[in-house]
PDB file of C-alpha atoms in Angstrom:
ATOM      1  CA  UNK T   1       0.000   0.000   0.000  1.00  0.00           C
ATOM      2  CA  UNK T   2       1.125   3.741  -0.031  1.00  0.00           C
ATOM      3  CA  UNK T   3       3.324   4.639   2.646  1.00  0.00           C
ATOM      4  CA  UNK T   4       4.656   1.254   3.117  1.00  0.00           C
ATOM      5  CA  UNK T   5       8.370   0.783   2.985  1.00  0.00           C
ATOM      6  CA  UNK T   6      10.530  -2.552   1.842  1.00  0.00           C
ATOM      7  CA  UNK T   7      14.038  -2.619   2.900  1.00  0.00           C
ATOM      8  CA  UNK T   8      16.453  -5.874   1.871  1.00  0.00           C
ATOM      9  CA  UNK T   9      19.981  -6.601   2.721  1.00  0.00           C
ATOM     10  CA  UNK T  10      22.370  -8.864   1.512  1.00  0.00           C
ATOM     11  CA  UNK T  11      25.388  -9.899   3.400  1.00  0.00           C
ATOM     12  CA  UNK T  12      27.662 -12.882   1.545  1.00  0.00           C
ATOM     13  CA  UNK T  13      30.088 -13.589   3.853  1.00  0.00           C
ATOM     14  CA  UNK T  14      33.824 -14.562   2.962  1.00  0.00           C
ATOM     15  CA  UNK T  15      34.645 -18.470   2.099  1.00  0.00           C
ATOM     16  CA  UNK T  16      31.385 -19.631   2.635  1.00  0.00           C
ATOM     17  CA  UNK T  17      28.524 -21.093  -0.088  1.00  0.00           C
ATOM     18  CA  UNK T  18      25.621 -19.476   1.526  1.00  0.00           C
ATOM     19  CA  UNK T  19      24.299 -16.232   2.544  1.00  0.00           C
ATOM     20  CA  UNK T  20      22.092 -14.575   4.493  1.00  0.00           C
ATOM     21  CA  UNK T  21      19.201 -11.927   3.629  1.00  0.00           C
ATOM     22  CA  UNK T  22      17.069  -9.932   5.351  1.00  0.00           C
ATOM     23  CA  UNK T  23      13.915  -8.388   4.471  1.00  0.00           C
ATOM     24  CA  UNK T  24      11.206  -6.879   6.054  1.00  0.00           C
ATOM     25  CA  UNK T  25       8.916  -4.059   5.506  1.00  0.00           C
ATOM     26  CA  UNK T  26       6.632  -1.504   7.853  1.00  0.00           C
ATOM     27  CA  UNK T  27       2.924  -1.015   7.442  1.00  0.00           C
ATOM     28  CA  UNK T  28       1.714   3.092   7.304  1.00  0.00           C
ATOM     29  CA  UNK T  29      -1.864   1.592   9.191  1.00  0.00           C
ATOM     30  CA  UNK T  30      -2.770  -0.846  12.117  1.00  0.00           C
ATOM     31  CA  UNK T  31      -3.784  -3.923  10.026  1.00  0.00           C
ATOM     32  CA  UNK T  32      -4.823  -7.462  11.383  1.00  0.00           C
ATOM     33  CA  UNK T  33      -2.775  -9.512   9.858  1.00  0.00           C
ATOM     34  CA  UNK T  34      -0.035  -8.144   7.389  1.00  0.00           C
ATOM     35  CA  UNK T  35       2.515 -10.772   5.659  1.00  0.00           C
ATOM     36  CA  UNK T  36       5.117 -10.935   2.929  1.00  0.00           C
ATOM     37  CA  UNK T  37       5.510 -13.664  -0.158  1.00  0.00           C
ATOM     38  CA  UNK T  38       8.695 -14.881  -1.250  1.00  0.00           C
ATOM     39  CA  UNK T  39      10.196 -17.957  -3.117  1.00  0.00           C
ATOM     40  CA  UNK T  40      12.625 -19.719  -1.046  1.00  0.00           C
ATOM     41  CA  UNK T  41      15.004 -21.402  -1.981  1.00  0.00           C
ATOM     42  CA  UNK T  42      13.502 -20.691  -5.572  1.00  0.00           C
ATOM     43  CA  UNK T  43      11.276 -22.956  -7.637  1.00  0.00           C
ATOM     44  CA  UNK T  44      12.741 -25.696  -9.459  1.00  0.00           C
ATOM     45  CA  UNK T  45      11.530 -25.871 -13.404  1.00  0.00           C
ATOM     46  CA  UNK T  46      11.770 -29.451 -14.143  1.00  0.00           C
ATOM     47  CA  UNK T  47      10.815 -32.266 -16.413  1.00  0.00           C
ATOM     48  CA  UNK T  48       9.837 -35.707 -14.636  1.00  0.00           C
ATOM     49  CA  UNK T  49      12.129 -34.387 -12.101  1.00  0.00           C
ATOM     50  CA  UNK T  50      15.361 -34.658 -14.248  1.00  0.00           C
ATOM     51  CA  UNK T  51      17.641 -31.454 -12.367  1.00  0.00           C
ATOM     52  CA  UNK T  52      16.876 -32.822  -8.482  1.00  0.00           C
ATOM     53  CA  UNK T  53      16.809 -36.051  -6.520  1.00  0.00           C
ATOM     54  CA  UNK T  54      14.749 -35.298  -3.515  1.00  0.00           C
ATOM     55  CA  UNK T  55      13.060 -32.328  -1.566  1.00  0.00           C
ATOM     56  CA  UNK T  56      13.937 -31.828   2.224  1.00  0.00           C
ATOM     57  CA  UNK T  57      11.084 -30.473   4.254  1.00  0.00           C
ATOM     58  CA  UNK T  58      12.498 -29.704   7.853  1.00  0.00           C
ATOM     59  CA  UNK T  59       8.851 -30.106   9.132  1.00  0.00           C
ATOM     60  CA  UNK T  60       7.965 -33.050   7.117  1.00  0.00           C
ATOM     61  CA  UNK T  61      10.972 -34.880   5.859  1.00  0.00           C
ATOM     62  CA  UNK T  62      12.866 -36.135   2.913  1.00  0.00           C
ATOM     63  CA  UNK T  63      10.177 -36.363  -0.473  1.00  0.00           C
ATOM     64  CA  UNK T  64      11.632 -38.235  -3.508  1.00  0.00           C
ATOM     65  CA  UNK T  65      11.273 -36.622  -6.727  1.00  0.00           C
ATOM     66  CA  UNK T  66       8.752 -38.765  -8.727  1.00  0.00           C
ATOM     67  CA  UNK T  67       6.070 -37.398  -6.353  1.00  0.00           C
ATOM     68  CA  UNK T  68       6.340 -34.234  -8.142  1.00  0.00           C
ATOM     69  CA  UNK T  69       5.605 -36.071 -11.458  1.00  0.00           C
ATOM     70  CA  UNK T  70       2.062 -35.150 -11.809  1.00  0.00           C
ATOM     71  CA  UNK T  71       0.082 -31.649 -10.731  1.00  0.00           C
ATOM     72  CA  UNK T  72      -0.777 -31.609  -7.424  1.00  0.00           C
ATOM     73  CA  UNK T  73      -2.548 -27.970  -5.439  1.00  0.00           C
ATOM     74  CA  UNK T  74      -0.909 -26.274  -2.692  1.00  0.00           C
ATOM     75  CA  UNK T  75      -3.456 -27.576   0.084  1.00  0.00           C
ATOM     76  CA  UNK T  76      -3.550 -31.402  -1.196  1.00  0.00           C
ATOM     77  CA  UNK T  77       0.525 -32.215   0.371  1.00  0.00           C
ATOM     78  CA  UNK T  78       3.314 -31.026   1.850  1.00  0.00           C
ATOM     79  CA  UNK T  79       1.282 -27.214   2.938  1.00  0.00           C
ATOM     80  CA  UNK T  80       2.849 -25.814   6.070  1.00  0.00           C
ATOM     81  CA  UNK T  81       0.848 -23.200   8.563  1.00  0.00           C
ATOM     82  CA  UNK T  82       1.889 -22.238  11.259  1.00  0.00           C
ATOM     83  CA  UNK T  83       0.693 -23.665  14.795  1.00  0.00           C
ATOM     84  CA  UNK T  84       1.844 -21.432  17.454  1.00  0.00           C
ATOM     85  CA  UNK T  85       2.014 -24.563  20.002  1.00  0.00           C
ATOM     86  CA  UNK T  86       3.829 -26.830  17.836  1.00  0.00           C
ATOM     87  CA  UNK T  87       6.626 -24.888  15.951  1.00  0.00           C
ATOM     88  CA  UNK T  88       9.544 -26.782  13.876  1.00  0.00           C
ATOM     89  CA  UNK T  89      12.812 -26.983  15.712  1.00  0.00           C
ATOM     90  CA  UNK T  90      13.936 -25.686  12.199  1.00  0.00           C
ATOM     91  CA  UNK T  91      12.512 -23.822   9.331  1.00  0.00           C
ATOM     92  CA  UNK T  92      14.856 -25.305   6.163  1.00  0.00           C
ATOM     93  CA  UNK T  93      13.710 -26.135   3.147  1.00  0.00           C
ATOM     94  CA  UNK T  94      15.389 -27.777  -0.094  1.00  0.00           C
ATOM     95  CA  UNK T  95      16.508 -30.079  -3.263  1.00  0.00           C
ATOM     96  CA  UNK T  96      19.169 -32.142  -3.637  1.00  0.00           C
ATOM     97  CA  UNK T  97      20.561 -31.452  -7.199  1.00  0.00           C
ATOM     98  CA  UNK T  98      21.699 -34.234  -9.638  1.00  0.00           C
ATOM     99  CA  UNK T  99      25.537 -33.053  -8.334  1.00  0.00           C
ATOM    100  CA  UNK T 100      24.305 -34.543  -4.783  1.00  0.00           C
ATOM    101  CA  UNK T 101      24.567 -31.099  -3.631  1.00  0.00           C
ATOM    102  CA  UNK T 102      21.928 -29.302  -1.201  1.00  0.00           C
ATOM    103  CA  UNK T 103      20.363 -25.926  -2.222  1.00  0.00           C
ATOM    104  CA  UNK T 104      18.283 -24.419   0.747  1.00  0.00           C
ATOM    105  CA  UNK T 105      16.118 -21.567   1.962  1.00  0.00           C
ATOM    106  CA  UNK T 106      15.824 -21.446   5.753  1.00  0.00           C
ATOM    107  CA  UNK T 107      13.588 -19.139   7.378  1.00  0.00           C
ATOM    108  CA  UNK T 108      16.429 -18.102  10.889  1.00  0.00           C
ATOM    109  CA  UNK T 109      13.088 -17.833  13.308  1.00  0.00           C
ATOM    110  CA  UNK T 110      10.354 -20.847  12.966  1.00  0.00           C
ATOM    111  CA  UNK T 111       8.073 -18.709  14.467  1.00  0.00           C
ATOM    112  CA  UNK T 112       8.254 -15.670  11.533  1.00  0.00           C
ATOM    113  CA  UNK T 113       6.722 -18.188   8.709  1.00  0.00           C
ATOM    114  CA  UNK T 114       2.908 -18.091   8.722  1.00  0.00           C
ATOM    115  CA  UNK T 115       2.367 -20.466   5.523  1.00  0.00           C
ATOM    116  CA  UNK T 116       4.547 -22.447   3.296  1.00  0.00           C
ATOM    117  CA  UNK T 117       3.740 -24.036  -0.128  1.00  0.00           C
ATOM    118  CA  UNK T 118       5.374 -26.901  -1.834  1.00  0.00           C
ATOM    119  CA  UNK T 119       3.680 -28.015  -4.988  1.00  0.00           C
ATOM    120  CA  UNK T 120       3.519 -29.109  -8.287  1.00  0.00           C
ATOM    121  CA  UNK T 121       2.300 -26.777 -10.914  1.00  0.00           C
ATOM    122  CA  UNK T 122       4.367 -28.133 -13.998  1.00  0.00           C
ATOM    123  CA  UNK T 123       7.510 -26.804 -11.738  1.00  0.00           C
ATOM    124  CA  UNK T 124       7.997 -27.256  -8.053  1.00  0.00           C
ATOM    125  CA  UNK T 125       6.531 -24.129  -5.892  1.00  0.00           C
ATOM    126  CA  UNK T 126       8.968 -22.847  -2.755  1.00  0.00           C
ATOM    127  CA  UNK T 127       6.740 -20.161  -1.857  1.00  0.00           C
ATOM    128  CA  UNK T 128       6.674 -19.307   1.852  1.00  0.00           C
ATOM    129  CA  UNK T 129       4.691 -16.046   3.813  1.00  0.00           C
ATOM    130  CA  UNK T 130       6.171 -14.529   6.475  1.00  0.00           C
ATOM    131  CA  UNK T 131       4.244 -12.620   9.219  1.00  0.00           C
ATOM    132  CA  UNK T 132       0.716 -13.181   9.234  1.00  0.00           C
ATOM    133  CA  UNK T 133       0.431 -11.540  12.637  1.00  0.00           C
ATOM    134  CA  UNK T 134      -1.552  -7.890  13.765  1.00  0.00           C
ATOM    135  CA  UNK T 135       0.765  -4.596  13.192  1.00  0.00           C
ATOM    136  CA  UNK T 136       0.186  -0.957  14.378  1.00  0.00           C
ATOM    137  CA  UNK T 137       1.164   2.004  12.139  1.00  0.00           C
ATOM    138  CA  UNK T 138       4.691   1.896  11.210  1.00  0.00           C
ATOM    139  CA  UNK T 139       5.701  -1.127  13.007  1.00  0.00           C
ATOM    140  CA  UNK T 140       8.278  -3.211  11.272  1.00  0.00           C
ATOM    141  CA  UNK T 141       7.856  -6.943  10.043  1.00  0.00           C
ATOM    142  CA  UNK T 142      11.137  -8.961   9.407  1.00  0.00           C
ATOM    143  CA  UNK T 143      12.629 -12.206   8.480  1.00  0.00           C
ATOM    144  CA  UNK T 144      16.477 -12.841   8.091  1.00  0.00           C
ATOM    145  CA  UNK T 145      16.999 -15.731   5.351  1.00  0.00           C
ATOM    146  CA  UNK T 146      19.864 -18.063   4.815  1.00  0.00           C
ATOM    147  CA  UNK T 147      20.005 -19.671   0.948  1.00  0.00           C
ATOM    148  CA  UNK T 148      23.217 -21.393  -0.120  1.00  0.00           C
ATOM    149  CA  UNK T 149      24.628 -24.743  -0.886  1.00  0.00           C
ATOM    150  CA  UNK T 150      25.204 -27.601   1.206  1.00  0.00           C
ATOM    151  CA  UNK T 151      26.536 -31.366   1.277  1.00  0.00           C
ATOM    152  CA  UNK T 152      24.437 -32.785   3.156  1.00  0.00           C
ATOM    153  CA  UNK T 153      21.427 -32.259   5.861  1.00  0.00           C
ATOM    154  CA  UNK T 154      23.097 -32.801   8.842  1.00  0.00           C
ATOM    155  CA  UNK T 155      25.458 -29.623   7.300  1.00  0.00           C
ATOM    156  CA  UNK T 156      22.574 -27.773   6.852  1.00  0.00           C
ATOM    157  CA  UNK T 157      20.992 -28.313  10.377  1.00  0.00           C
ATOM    158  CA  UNK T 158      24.054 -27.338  11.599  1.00  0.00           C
ATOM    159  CA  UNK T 159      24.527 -24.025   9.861  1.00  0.00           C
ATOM    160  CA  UNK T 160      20.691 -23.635  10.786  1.00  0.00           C
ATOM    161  CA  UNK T 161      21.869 -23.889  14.772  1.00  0.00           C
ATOM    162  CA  UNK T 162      24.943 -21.679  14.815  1.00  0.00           C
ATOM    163  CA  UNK T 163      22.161 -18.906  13.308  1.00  0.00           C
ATOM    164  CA  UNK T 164      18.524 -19.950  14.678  1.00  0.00           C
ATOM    165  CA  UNK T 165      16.639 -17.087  16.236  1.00  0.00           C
ATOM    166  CA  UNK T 166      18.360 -14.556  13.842  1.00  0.00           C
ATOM    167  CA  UNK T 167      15.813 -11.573  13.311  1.00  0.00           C
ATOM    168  CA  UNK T 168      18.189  -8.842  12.216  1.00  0.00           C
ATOM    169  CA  UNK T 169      21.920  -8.353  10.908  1.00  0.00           C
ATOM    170  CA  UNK T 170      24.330  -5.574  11.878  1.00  0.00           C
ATOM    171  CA  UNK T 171      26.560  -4.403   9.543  1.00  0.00           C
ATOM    172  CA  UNK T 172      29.156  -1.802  10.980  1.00  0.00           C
ATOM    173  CA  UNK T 173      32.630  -0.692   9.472  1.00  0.00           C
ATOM    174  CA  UNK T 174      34.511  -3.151  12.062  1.00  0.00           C
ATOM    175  CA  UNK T 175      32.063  -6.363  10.603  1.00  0.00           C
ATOM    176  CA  UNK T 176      29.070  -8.141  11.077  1.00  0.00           C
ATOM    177  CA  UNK T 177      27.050  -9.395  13.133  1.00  0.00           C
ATOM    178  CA  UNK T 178      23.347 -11.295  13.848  1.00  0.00           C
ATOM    179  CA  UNK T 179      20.605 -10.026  16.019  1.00  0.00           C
TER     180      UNK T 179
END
């Protein structure tokens, strides 16, 4: 809406095959529930599943890739809303490529994500909503992001730990840091 105000940032750091983002955006009016859209890690444009082995759910588990043969809506598998008493230990989703390799999207805070999608609509759909909750006039609504390649799950979970809770990043001339 008018008056509203997006702000991103990017931080890559040094050596590693990930990075971190952080969006969020402020609201000029007291709405009941305001939320933000994005595609993470990115959908995957296949054909019978030829460029990935397997999706990785952190909330559901390991998929193989022939169940996203066929077209299948958002609400008939795999949908993800959030439960306020039951929360993921981790918010991490992601395909293994051909390579054997591990792209993910993980969502730092479990408790940020208010709906997830991940369907079949002749590609496979990462989209994921953030927020969801009540805001006054000119309150800020954030997620911090981490997308990047891994070798395995158990290196992603672990990446996921040394950052979980993350809801800002500081950047000042002597470095960074995560809030």
């Amino acid at each position: 809406p008018a008056g509203a105000k997006w702000e991103q940032t990017l931080l890559f750091p040094d050596h590693q095959r990930w990075f971190l983002g952080w969006d969020r955006f402020s609201c000029p009016f007291s709405a009941p529930q305001v939320m933000m859209r994005m595609d993470m890690p990115g959908h995957i444009k296949h054909h019978g599943g030829d460029v990935f082995r397997q999706i990785y759910l952190s909330y559901h588990g390991t998929i193989p890739q022939h169940q996203f043969h066929t077209n299948f809506s958002p609400d008939a598998k795999y949908l993800y809303r959030r439960d306020e008493k039951h929360l993921p230990k981790r918010f991490i989703r992601a395909m293994q490529l051909e390579s054997g390799a591990w792209l993910a999207g993980m969502a730092l805070d479990p408790s940020v994500v208010y709906e997830a999608w991940c369907h079949q609509r002749d590609y496979v759909c990462f989209i994921s909503e953030f927020g969801g909750r009540a805001v006054k006039p000119g309150e800020w609504v954030g997620a911090v992001h981490l997308v990047g390649y891994f070798d395995s799950i158990r290196d992603m979970e672990k990446t996921y730990d040394h950052y979980k809770h993350t809801n800002a990043i500081k950047i000042t001339h002597q470095g960074w840091s995560t809030v």
